[in-house]
Amino acid sequence: MTMREVLLEQLAAIYDENNWFVCYEMSIQDLEEYQVHERSEDEQTHSIAELLNHLYFYNYRYLCRFRGEEIDELPRYYDTFQNHGSLSWRQIAVNNSVVFAEFRKEIKRCSDDKLEKWAATLSHLFIHNAYHIGQVVHIRKQFGTWSLSPVVRG
């Protein structure tokens, strides 16, 4: 299996194909507005909306970097979990899906040299996504909003 195939498989697993764990698309399926803002009594945990903001923040920045685009420097104490714009959680969710789809296109068409240079970074980014997607599923289970039964490899 080539590096490109491995990265595309990892991307599919976090984006739109259930595998060893639930993918992003399934993790947010059928969510209602109030559900994305629920949080446990432990104030140190994030809501689903905050996790989606965080994922979009990093995924978009890394996509821009991967494309060679300039990205703005951030204030020292920038909170990546907060929505710093006027986008709804649904739009953030859609934006995440767009970024995942764009990553798929970029990985398919980039040079082998570029892919080799970025392989570890992309792999770590995808692991970061898997971690937070797992948190989304955990929060949904905690609040009784998880009724989906994915077919997952075992």
PDB file of C-alpha atoms in Angstrom:
ATOM      1  CA  MET A   1       0.000   0.000   0.000  1.00  0.00           C
ATOM      2  CA  THR A   2       1.393   3.404  -0.944  1.00  0.00           C
ATOM      3  CA  MET A   3       1.610   6.406   1.382  1.00  0.00           C
ATOM      4  CA  ARG A   4      -1.141   8.075  -0.657  1.00  0.00           C
ATOM      5  CA  GLU A   5      -3.424   5.061  -0.208  1.00  0.00           C
ATOM      6  CA  VAL A   6      -2.749   4.930   3.540  1.00  0.00           C
ATOM      7  CA  LEU A   7      -3.523   8.623   4.003  1.00  0.00           C
ATOM      8  CA  LEU A   8      -6.663   8.390   1.869  1.00  0.00           C
ATOM      9  CA  GLU A   9      -7.799   5.402   3.915  1.00  0.00           C
ATOM     10  CA  GLN A  10      -7.153   7.290   7.166  1.00  0.00           C
ATOM     11  CA  LEU A  11      -9.039  10.285   5.810  1.00  0.00           C
ATOM     12  CA  ALA A  12     -12.001   8.121   4.791  1.00  0.00           C
ATOM     13  CA  ALA A  13     -12.065   6.555   8.267  1.00  0.00           C
ATOM     14  CA  ILE A  14     -12.361   9.922   9.981  1.00  0.00           C
ATOM     15  CA  TYR A  15     -14.561  11.589   7.362  1.00  0.00           C
ATOM     16  CA  ASP A  16     -17.190   9.365   5.803  1.00  0.00           C
ATOM     17  CA  GLU A  17     -16.543   5.634   6.202  1.00  0.00           C
ATOM     18  CA  ASN A  18     -17.068   3.838   9.497  1.00  0.00           C
ATOM     19  CA  ASN A  19     -14.201   1.515  10.162  1.00  0.00           C
ATOM     20  CA  TRP A  20     -12.597   0.816  13.541  1.00  0.00           C
ATOM     21  CA  PHE A  21     -14.462   3.820  14.896  1.00  0.00           C
ATOM     22  CA  VAL A  22     -17.345   6.086  13.938  1.00  0.00           C
ATOM     23  CA  CYS A  23     -16.615   8.592  11.180  1.00  0.00           C
ATOM     24  CA  TYR A  24     -17.340  12.322  11.335  1.00  0.00           C
ATOM     25  CA  GLU A  25     -20.416  12.217   9.109  1.00  0.00           C
ATOM     26  CA  MET A  26     -22.117   9.586  11.270  1.00  0.00           C
ATOM     27  CA  SER A  27     -21.032  11.216  14.546  1.00  0.00           C
ATOM     28  CA  ILE A  28     -23.037  14.363  13.773  1.00  0.00           C
ATOM     29  CA  GLN A  29     -25.961  12.688  12.029  1.00  0.00           C
ATOM     30  CA  ASP A  30     -29.437  13.695  13.276  1.00  0.00           C
ATOM     31  CA  LEU A  31     -28.169  16.213  15.831  1.00  0.00           C
ATOM     32  CA  GLU A  32     -30.512  18.957  16.967  1.00  0.00           C
ATOM     33  CA  GLU A  33     -29.515  22.510  17.919  1.00  0.00           C
ATOM     34  CA  TYR A  34     -29.915  22.014  21.659  1.00  0.00           C
ATOM     35  CA  GLN A  35     -27.895  18.784  21.613  1.00  0.00           C
ATOM     36  CA  VAL A  36     -24.736  20.393  20.264  1.00  0.00           C
ATOM     37  CA  HIS A  37     -24.633  22.842  23.158  1.00  0.00           C
ATOM     38  CA  GLU A  38     -25.234  20.359  25.994  1.00  0.00           C
ATOM     39  CA  ARG A  39     -22.401  19.974  28.421  1.00  0.00           C
ATOM     40  CA  SER A  40     -21.937  17.888  31.518  1.00  0.00           C
ATOM     41  CA  GLU A  41     -21.788  19.442  34.947  1.00  0.00           C
ATOM     42  CA  ASP A  42     -18.017  19.200  34.662  1.00  0.00           C
ATOM     43  CA  GLU A  43     -17.300  22.637  33.193  1.00  0.00           C
ATOM     44  CA  GLN A  44     -13.960  21.471  31.844  1.00  0.00           C
ATOM     45  CA  THR A  45     -15.565  19.379  29.106  1.00  0.00           C
ATOM     46  CA  HIS A  46     -16.510  20.813  25.746  1.00  0.00           C
ATOM     47  CA  SER A  47     -19.834  20.753  23.962  1.00  0.00           C
ATOM     48  CA  ILE A  48     -20.216  19.164  20.538  1.00  0.00           C
ATOM     49  CA  ALA A  49     -20.469  22.627  18.981  1.00  0.00           C
ATOM     50  CA  GLU A  50     -17.146  23.590  20.579  1.00  0.00           C
ATOM     51  CA  LEU A  51     -15.518  20.394  19.307  1.00  0.00           C
ATOM     52  CA  LEU A  52     -16.776  21.089  15.781  1.00  0.00           C
ATOM     53  CA  ASN A  53     -15.345  24.621  15.953  1.00  0.00           C
ATOM     54  CA  HIS A  54     -12.013  23.221  17.114  1.00  0.00           C
ATOM     55  CA  LEU A  55     -11.871  20.620  14.358  1.00  0.00           C
ATOM     56  CA  TYR A  56     -12.744  23.166  11.697  1.00  0.00           C
ATOM     57  CA  PHE A  57     -10.141  25.589  12.999  1.00  0.00           C
ATOM     58  CA  TYR A  58      -7.289  23.074  12.687  1.00  0.00           C
ATOM     59  CA  ASN A  59      -8.488  21.238   9.598  1.00  0.00           C
ATOM     60  CA  TYR A  60      -8.947  24.458   7.628  1.00  0.00           C
ATOM     61  CA  ARG A  61      -5.575  25.880   8.689  1.00  0.00           C
ATOM     62  CA  TYR A  62      -3.762  22.679   7.775  1.00  0.00           C
ATOM     63  CA  LEU A  63      -5.561  22.472   4.430  1.00  0.00           C
ATOM     64  CA  CYS A  64      -4.440  26.036   3.668  1.00  0.00           C
ATOM     65  CA  ARG A  65      -0.870  25.209   4.682  1.00  0.00           C
ATOM     66  CA  PHE A  66      -0.953  22.020   2.595  1.00  0.00           C
ATOM     67  CA  ARG A  67      -2.021  24.084  -0.412  1.00  0.00           C
ATOM     68  CA  GLY A  68       0.757  26.596   0.256  1.00  0.00           C
ATOM     69  CA  GLU A  69      -1.666  29.390   1.140  1.00  0.00           C
ATOM     70  CA  GLU A  70      -0.898  32.088   3.677  1.00  0.00           C
ATOM     71  CA  ILE A  71      -2.646  31.848   7.033  1.00  0.00           C
ATOM     72  CA  ASP A  72      -3.065  34.612   9.571  1.00  0.00           C
ATOM     73  CA  GLU A  73      -1.159  34.584  12.821  1.00  0.00           C
ATOM     74  CA  LEU A  74      -3.394  34.254  15.843  1.00  0.00           C
ATOM     75  CA  PRO A  75      -3.497  36.139  19.098  1.00  0.00           C
ATOM     76  CA  ARG A  76      -1.505  34.380  21.799  1.00  0.00           C
ATOM     77  CA  TYR A  77      -4.530  33.148  23.724  1.00  0.00           C
ATOM     78  CA  TYR A  78      -6.834  32.302  20.820  1.00  0.00           C
ATOM     79  CA  ASP A  79      -9.500  29.800  21.851  1.00  0.00           C
ATOM     80  CA  THR A  80      -9.984  27.330  19.020  1.00  0.00           C
ATOM     81  CA  PHE A  81     -13.109  25.850  20.615  1.00  0.00           C
ATOM     82  CA  GLN A  82     -15.076  29.083  20.365  1.00  0.00           C
ATOM     83  CA  ASN A  83     -17.027  30.241  17.324  1.00  0.00           C
ATOM     84  CA  HIS A  84     -15.320  33.494  16.396  1.00  0.00           C
ATOM     85  CA  GLY A  85     -17.701  34.219  13.533  1.00  0.00           C
ATOM     86  CA  SER A  86     -21.407  34.256  12.977  1.00  0.00           C
ATOM     87  CA  LEU A  87     -21.665  30.733  11.590  1.00  0.00           C
ATOM     88  CA  SER A  88     -24.211  28.295  12.956  1.00  0.00           C
ATOM     89  CA  TRP A  89     -23.011  24.935  14.225  1.00  0.00           C
ATOM     90  CA  ARG A  90     -24.613  23.373  11.124  1.00  0.00           C
ATOM     91  CA  GLN A  91     -22.528  25.597   8.849  1.00  0.00           C
ATOM     92  CA  ILE A  92     -19.388  24.720  10.806  1.00  0.00           C
ATOM     93  CA  ALA A  93     -20.310  21.035  10.386  1.00  0.00           C
ATOM     94  CA  VAL A  94     -20.747  21.520   6.631  1.00  0.00           C
ATOM     95  CA  ASN A  95     -17.484  23.476   6.445  1.00  0.00           C
ATOM     96  CA  ASN A  96     -15.689  20.563   8.145  1.00  0.00           C
ATOM     97  CA  SER A  97     -17.129  18.200   5.521  1.00  0.00           C
ATOM     98  CA  VAL A  98     -15.966  20.518   2.733  1.00  0.00           C
ATOM     99  CA  VAL A  99     -12.448  20.642   4.193  1.00  0.00           C
ATOM    100  CA  PHE A 100     -12.318  16.835   4.444  1.00  0.00           C
ATOM    101  CA  ALA A 101     -13.460  16.541   0.813  1.00  0.00           C
ATOM    102  CA  GLU A 102     -10.872  19.129  -0.268  1.00  0.00           C
ATOM    103  CA  PHE A 103      -8.135  17.248   1.579  1.00  0.00           C
ATOM    104  CA  ARG A 104      -9.152  14.118  -0.329  1.00  0.00           C
ATOM    105  CA  LYS A 105      -8.792  15.970  -3.644  1.00  0.00           C
ATOM    106  CA  GLU A 106      -5.455  17.522  -2.664  1.00  0.00           C
ATOM    107  CA  ILE A 107      -3.988  14.211  -1.477  1.00  0.00           C
ATOM    108  CA  LYS A 108      -5.061  12.491  -4.687  1.00  0.00           C
ATOM    109  CA  ARG A 109      -3.423  15.088  -6.944  1.00  0.00           C
ATOM    110  CA  CYS A 110      -0.314  16.250  -5.091  1.00  0.00           C
ATOM    111  CA  SER A 111       3.175  15.057  -5.936  1.00  0.00           C
ATOM    112  CA  ASP A 112       4.750  12.088  -4.192  1.00  0.00           C
ATOM    113  CA  ASP A 113       7.471  14.382  -2.828  1.00  0.00           C
ATOM    114  CA  LYS A 114       4.936  16.712  -1.230  1.00  0.00           C
ATOM    115  CA  LEU A 115       3.025  13.781   0.195  1.00  0.00           C
ATOM    116  CA  GLU A 116       6.190  12.318   1.690  1.00  0.00           C
ATOM    117  CA  LYS A 117       6.988  15.670   3.304  1.00  0.00           C
ATOM    118  CA  TRP A 118       3.459  15.981   4.755  1.00  0.00           C
ATOM    119  CA  ALA A 119       2.691  12.343   5.598  1.00  0.00           C
ATOM    120  CA  ALA A 120       3.462  12.471   9.330  1.00  0.00           C
ATOM    121  CA  THR A 121       1.707  15.831   9.774  1.00  0.00           C
ATOM    122  CA  LEU A 122      -1.427  14.640   7.984  1.00  0.00           C
ATOM    123  CA  SER A 123      -1.445  11.376   9.888  1.00  0.00           C
ATOM    124  CA  HIS A 124      -1.270  13.254  13.191  1.00  0.00           C
ATOM    125  CA  LEU A 125      -4.004  15.647  12.060  1.00  0.00           C
ATOM    126  CA  PHE A 126      -6.234  12.685  11.206  1.00  0.00           C
ATOM    127  CA  ILE A 127      -5.555  11.085  14.602  1.00  0.00           C
ATOM    128  CA  HIS A 128      -6.480  14.406  16.224  1.00  0.00           C
ATOM    129  CA  ASN A 129      -9.789  14.295  14.350  1.00  0.00           C
ATOM    130  CA  ALA A 130     -10.456  10.697  15.396  1.00  0.00           C
ATOM    131  CA  TYR A 131      -9.920  11.640  19.042  1.00  0.00           C
ATOM    132  CA  HIS A 132     -12.420  14.499  18.954  1.00  0.00           C
ATOM    133  CA  ILE A 133     -14.938  12.562  16.864  1.00  0.00           C
ATOM    134  CA  GLY A 134     -14.816   9.951  19.612  1.00  0.00           C
ATOM    135  CA  GLN A 135     -15.583  12.701  22.108  1.00  0.00           C
ATOM    136  CA  VAL A 136     -18.637  13.714  20.056  1.00  0.00           C
ATOM    137  CA  VAL A 137     -19.936  10.146  20.172  1.00  0.00           C
ATOM    138  CA  HIS A 138     -19.196   9.934  23.909  1.00  0.00           C
ATOM    139  CA  ILE A 139     -21.122  13.153  24.591  1.00  0.00           C
ATOM    140  CA  ARG A 140     -24.047  11.870  22.544  1.00  0.00           C
ATOM    141  CA  LYS A 141     -24.069   8.609  24.497  1.00  0.00           C
ATOM    142  CA  GLN A 142     -23.817  10.525  27.778  1.00  0.00           C
ATOM    143  CA  PHE A 143     -26.925  12.574  26.957  1.00  0.00           C
ATOM    144  CA  GLY A 144     -28.864   9.728  25.341  1.00  0.00           C
ATOM    145  CA  THR A 145     -28.792  11.162  21.828  1.00  0.00           C
ATOM    146  CA  TRP A 146     -26.831   8.309  20.275  1.00  0.00           C
ATOM    147  CA  SER A 147     -29.119   5.742  18.717  1.00  0.00           C
ATOM    148  CA  LEU A 148     -27.092   4.898  15.661  1.00  0.00           C
ATOM    149  CA  SER A 149     -25.566   1.456  15.251  1.00  0.00           C
ATOM    150  CA  PRO A 150     -22.599   1.662  12.916  1.00  0.00           C
ATOM    151  CA  VAL A 151     -21.038  -1.394  11.404  1.00  0.00           C
ATOM    152  CA  VAL A 152     -17.492  -1.128  12.649  1.00  0.00           C
ATOM    153  CA  ARG A 153     -14.568  -3.471  11.951  1.00  0.00           C
ATOM    154  CA  GLY A 154     -13.496  -5.608  14.843  1.00  0.00           C
TER     155      GLY A 154
END
